PDB file of C-alpha atoms in Angstrom:
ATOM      1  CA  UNK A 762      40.177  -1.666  47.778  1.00  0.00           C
ATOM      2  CA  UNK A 763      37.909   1.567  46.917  1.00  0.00           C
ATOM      3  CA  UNK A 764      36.089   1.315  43.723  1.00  0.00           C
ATOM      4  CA  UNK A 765      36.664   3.816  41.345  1.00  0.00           C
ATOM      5  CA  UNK A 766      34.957   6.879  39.920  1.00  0.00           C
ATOM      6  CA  UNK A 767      31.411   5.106  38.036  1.00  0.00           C
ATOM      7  CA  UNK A 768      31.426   5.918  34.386  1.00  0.00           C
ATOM      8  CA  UNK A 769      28.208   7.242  33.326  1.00  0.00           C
ATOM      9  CA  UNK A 770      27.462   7.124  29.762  1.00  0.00           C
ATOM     10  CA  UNK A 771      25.244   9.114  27.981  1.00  0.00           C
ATOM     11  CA  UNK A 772      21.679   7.437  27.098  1.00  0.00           C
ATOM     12  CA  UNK A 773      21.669   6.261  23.499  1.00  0.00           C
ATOM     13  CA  UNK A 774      18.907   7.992  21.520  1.00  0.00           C
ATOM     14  CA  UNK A 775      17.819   6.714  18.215  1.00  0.00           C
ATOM     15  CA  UNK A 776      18.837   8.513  15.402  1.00  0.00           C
ATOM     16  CA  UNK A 777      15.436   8.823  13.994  1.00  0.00           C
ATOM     17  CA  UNK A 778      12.391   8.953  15.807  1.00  0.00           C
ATOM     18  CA  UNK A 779       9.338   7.823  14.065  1.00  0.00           C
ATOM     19  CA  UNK A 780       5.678   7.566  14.664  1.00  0.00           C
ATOM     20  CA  UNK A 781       2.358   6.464  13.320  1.00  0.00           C
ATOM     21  CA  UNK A 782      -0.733   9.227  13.331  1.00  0.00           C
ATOM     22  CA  UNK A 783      -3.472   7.469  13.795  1.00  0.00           C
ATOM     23  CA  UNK A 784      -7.258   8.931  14.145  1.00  0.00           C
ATOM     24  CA  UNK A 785     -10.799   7.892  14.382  1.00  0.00           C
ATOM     25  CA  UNK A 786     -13.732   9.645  13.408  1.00  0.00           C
ATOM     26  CA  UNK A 787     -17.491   8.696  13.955  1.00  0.00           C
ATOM     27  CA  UNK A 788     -18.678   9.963  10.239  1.00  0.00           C
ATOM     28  CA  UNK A 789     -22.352   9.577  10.480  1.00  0.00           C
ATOM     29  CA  UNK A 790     -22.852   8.700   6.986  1.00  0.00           C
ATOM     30  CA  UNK A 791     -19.509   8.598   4.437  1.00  0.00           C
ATOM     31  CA  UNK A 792     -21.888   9.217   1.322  1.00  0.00           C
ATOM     32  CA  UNK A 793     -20.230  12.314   0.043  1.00  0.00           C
ATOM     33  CA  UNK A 794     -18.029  13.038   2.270  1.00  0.00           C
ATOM     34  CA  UNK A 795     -15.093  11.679   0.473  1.00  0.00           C
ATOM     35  CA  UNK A 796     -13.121  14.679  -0.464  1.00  0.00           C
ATOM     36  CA  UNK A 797     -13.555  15.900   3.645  1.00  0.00           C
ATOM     37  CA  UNK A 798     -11.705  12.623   4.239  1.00  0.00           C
ATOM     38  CA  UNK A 799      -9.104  12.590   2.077  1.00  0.00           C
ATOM     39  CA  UNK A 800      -8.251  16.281   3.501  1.00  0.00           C
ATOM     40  CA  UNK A 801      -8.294  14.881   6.918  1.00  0.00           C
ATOM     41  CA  UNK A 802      -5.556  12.434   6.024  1.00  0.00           C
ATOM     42  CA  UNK A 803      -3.728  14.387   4.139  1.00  0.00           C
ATOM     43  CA  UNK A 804      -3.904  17.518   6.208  1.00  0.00           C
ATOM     44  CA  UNK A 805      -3.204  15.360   9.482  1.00  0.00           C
ATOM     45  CA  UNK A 806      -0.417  13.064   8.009  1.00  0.00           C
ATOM     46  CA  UNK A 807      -2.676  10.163   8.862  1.00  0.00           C
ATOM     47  CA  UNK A 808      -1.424   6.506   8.427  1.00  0.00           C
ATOM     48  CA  UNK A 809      -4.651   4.736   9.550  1.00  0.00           C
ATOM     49  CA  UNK A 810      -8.052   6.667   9.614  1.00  0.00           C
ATOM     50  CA  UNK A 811     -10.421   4.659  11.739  1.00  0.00           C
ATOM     51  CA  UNK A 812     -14.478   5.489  10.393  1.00  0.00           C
ATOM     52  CA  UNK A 813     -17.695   4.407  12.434  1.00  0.00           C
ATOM     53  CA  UNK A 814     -20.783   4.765  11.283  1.00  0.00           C
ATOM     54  CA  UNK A 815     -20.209   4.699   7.139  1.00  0.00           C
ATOM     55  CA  UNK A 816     -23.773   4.017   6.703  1.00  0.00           C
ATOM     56  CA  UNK A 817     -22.371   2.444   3.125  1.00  0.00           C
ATOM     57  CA  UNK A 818     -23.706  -0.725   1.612  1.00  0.00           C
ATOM     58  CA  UNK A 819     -21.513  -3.025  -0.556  1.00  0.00           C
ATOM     59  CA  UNK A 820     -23.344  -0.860  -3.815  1.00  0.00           C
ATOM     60  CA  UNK A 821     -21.392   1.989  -1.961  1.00  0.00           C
ATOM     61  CA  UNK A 822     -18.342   0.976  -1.613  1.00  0.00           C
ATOM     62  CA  UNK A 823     -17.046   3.899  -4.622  1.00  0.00           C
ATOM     63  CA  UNK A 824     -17.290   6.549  -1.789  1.00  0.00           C
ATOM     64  CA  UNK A 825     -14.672   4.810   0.162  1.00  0.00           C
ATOM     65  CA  UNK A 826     -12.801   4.690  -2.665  1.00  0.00           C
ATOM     66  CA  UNK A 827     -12.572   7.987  -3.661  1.00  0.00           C
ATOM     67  CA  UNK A 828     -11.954   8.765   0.169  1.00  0.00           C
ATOM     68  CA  UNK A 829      -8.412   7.677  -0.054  1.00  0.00           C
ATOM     69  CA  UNK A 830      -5.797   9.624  -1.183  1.00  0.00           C
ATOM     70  CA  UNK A 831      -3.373   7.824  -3.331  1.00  0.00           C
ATOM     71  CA  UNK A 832      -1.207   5.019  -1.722  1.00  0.00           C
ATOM     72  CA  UNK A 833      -4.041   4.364   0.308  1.00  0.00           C
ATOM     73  CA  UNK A 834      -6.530   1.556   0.180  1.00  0.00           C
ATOM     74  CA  UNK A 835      -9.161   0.570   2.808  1.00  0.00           C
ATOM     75  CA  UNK A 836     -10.914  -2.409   4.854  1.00  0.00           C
ATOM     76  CA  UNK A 837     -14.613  -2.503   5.386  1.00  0.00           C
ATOM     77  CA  UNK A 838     -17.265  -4.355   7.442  1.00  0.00           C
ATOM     78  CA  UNK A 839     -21.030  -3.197   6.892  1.00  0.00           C
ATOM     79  CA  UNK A 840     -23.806  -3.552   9.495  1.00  0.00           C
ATOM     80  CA  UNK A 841     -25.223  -7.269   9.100  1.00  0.00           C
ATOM     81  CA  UNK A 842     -28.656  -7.101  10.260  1.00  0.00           C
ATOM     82  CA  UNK A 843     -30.159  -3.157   9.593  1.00  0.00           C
ATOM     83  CA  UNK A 844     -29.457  -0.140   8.083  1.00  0.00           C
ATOM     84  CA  UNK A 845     -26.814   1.997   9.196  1.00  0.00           C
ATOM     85  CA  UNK A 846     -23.649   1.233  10.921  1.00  0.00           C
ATOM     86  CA  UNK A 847     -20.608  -0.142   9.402  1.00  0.00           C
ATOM     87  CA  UNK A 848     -17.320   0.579  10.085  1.00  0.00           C
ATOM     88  CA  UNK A 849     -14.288   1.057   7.640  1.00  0.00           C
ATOM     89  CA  UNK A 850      -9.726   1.627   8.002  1.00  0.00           C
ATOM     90  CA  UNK A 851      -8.565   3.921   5.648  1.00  0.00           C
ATOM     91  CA  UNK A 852      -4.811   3.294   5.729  1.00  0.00           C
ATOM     92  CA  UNK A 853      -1.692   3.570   3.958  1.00  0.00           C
ATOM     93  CA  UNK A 854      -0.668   1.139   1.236  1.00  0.00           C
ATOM     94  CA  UNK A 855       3.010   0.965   2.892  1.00  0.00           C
ATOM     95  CA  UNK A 856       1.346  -0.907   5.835  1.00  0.00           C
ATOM     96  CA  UNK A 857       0.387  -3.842   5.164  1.00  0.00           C
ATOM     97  CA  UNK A 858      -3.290  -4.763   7.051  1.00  0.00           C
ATOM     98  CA  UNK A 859      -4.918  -8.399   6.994  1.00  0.00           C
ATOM     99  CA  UNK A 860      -8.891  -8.422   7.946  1.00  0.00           C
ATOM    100  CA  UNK A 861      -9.063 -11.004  10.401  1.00  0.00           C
ATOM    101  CA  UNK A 862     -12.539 -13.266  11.143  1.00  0.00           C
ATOM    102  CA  UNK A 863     -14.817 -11.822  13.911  1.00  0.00           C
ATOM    103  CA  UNK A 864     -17.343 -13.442  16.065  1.00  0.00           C
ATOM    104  CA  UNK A 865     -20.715 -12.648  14.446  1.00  0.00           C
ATOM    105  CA  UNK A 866     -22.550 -13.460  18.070  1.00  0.00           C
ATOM    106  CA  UNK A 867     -20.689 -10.234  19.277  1.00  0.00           C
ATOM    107  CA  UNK A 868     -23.566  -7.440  20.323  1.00  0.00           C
ATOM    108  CA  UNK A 869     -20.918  -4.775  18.782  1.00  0.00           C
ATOM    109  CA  UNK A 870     -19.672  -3.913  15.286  1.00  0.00           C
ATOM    110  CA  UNK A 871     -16.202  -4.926  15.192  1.00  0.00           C
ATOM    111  CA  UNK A 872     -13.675  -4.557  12.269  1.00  0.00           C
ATOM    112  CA  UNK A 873     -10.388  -6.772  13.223  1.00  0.00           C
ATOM    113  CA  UNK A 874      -6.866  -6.618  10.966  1.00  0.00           C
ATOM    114  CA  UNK A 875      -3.282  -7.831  12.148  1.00  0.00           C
ATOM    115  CA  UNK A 876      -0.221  -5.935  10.592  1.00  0.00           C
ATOM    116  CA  UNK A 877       1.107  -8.228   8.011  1.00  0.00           C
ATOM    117  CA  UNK A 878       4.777  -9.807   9.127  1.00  0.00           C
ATOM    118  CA  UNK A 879       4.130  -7.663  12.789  1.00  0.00           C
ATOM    119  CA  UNK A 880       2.715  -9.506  16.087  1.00  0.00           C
ATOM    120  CA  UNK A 881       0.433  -6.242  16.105  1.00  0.00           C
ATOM    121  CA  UNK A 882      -3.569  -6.207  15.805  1.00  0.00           C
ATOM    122  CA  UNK A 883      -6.004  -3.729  15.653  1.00  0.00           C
ATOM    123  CA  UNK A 884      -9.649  -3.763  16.732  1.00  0.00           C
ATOM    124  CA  UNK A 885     -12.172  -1.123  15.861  1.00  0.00           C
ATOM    125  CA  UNK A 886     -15.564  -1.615  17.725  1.00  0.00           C
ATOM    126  CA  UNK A 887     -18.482   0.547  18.040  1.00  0.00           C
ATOM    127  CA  UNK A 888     -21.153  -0.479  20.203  1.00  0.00           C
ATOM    128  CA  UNK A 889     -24.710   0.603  18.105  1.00  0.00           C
ATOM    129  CA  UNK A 890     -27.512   2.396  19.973  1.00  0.00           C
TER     130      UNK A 890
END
């Protein structure tokens, strides 16, 4: 017997997209340049703001601080053996980051967090000069 006509049904589309801006930016030195960052976010909708390069020490750590807009809060890693360096996640309070453990023997600066209750990690490495 012949089959009949085939049904085609339209494609389901979600009825709300989202997304997640995300940027990274090689700062050269954070020291004040707070208020340019918390523009950047704001201006750009950012979620996560990824920084290399901070140059901050743990006496500095007021400049990342103030670089968050509110809702925001931050994870940090300075350089461990000279000056300079560092890297830093400026990213929304609503998502929930973890800093994870790194291997110190790695040649490159590396800043590791999993999203808290999400199978999702996120690595920011920056290989110094």
């Amino acid at each position: 017997a012949p089959l009949g006509p085939l049904q085609n049904s339209p494609p389901t589309i979600p009825s709300r997209s989202t997304s997640l801006s995300i940027a990274l930016l090689n700062i050269r030195s954070q020291k004040y340049k707070d208020h340019h960052i918390h523009d950047i976010i704001t201006s750009h909708n950012l979620y996560i703001l990824f920084l290399t390069e901070t140059w901050l020490t743990d006496s500095d750590l007021a400049y990342l601080s103030s670089s968050c807009p509110p809702n925001y809060t931050y994870l940090y890693q300075h350089r461990p053996t000279r000056r300079g360096g560092g890297l830093a996640i400026i990213h929304r309070s609503t998502i929930p980051l973890l800093q994870s453990p790194i291997d110190a023997a790695l040649p490159l600066e590396t800043l590791v967090c999993k999203l808290k209750n999400i199978d999702i990690t996120l690595c920011l490495c920056y290989l110094p000069p």
